[in-house]
Short mmCIF file of the C-alpha atoms (twelve columns), coordinates in Angstrom:
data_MODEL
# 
_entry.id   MODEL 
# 
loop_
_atom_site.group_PDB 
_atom_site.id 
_atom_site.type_symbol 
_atom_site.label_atom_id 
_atom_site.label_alt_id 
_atom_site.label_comp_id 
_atom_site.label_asym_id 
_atom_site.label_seq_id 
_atom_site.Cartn_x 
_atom_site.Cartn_y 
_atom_site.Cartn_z 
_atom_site.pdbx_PDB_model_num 
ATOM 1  C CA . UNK A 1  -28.663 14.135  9.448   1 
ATOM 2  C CA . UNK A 2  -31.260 12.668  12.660  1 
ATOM 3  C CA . UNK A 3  -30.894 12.501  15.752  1 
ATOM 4  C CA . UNK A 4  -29.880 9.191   15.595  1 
ATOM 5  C CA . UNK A 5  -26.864 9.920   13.291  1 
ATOM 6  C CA . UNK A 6  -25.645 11.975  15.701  1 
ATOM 7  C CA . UNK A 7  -25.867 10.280  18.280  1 
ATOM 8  C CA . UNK A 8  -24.126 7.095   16.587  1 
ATOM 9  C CA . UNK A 9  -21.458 9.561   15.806  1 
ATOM 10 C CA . UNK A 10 -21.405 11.074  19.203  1 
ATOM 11 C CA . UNK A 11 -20.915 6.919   20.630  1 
ATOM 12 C CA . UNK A 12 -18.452 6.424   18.138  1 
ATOM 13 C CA . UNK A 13 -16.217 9.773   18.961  1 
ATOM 14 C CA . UNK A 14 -14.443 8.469   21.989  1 
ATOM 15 C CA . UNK A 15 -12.529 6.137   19.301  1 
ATOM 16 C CA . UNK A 16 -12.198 2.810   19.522  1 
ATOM 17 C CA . UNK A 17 -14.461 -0.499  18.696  1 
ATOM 18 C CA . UNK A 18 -18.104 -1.733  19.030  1 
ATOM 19 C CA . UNK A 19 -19.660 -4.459  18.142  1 
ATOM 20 C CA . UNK A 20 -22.914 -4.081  17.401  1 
ATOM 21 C CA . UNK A 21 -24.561 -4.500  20.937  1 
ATOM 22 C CA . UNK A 22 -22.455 -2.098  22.622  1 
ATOM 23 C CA . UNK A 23 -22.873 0.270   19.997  1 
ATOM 24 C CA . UNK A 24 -26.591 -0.086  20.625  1 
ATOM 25 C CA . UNK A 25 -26.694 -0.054  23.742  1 
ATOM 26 C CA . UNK A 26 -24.213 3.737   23.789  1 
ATOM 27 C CA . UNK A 27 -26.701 5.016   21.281  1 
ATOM 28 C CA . UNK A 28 -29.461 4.101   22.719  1 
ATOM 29 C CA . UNK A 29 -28.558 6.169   26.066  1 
ATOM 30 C CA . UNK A 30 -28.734 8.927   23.733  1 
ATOM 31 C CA . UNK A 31 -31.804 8.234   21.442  1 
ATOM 32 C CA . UNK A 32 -34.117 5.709   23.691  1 
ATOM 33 C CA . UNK A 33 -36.336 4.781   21.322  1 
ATOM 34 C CA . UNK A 34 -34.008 3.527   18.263  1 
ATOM 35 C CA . UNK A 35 -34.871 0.092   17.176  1 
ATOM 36 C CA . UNK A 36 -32.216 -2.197  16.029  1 
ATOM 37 C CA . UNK A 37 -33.541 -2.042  12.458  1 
ATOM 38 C CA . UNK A 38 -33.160 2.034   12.310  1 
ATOM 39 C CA . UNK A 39 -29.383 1.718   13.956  1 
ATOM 40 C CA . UNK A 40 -28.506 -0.400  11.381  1 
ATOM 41 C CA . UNK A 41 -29.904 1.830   8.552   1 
ATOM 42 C CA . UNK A 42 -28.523 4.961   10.063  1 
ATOM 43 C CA . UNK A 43 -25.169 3.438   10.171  1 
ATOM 44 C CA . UNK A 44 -25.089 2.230   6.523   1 
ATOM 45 C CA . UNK A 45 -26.145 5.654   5.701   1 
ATOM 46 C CA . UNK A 46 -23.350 6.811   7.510   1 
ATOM 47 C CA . UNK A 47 -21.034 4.520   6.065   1 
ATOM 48 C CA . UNK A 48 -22.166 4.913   2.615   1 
ATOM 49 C CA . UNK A 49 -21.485 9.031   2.980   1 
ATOM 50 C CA . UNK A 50 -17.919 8.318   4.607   1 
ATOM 51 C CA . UNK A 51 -18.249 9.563   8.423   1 
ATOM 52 C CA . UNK A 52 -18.188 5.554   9.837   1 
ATOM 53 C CA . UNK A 53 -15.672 2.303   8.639   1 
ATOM 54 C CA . UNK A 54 -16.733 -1.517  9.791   1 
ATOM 55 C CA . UNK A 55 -13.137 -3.340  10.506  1 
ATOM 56 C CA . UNK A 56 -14.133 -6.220  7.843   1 
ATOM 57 C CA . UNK A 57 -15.980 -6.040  4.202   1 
ATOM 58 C CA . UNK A 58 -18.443 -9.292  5.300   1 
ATOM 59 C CA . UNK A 59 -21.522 -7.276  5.568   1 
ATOM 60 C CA . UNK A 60 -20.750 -5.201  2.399   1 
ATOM 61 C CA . UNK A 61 -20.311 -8.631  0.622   1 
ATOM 62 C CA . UNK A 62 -23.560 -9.888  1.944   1 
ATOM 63 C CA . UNK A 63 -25.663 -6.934  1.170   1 
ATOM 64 C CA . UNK A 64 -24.320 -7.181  -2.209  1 
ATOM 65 C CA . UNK A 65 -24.945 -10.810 -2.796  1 
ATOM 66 C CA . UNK A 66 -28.661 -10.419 -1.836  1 
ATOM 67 C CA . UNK A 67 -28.961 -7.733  -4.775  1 
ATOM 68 C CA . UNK A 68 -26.751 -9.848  -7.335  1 
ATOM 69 C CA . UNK A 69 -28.950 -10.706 -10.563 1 
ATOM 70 C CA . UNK A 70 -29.494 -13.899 -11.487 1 
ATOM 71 C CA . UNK A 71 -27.432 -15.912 -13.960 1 
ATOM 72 C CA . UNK A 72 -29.049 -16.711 -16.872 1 
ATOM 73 C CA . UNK A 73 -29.515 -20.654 -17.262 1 
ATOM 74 C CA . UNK A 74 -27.045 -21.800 -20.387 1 
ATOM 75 C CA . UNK A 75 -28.206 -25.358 -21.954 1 
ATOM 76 C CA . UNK A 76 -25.113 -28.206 -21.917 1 
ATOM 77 C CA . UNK A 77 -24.751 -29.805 -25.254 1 
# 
């Protein structure tokens, strides 16, 4: 675990709900030089290993629908 996952933890610990601004902005207070891009990594790492939750399933569906295979193309008779 980095800095940075603990310090998304340590934001997180007082309970309650971010968005994804404020969580930025309480992490980076701890870790000054996390980018947007690594926050949101480090969180779906977190997520993925069961320490984190989101409140809806909307970016799990997108992520998923970016990595969906393509249908193969059927001919109509």
């Amino acid at each position: 675990m980095t800095g940075l996952h603990r310090a998304i933890l340590e934001s997180l610990s007082g309970g309650g709900a971010y968005f994804f601004r404020q969580l930025g902005d309480a992490v980076n207070a701890l870790e000054p030089d996390a980018t947007d891009s690594a926050l949101a990594a480090a969180m779906w790492d977190l997520v993925w290993s069961g320490h984190i939750a989101g409140d809806t399933l909307a970016p799990l569906r997108a992520s998923s629908a970016t990595r969906r295979a393509p249908r193969p193309h059927t001919a109509r008779r």
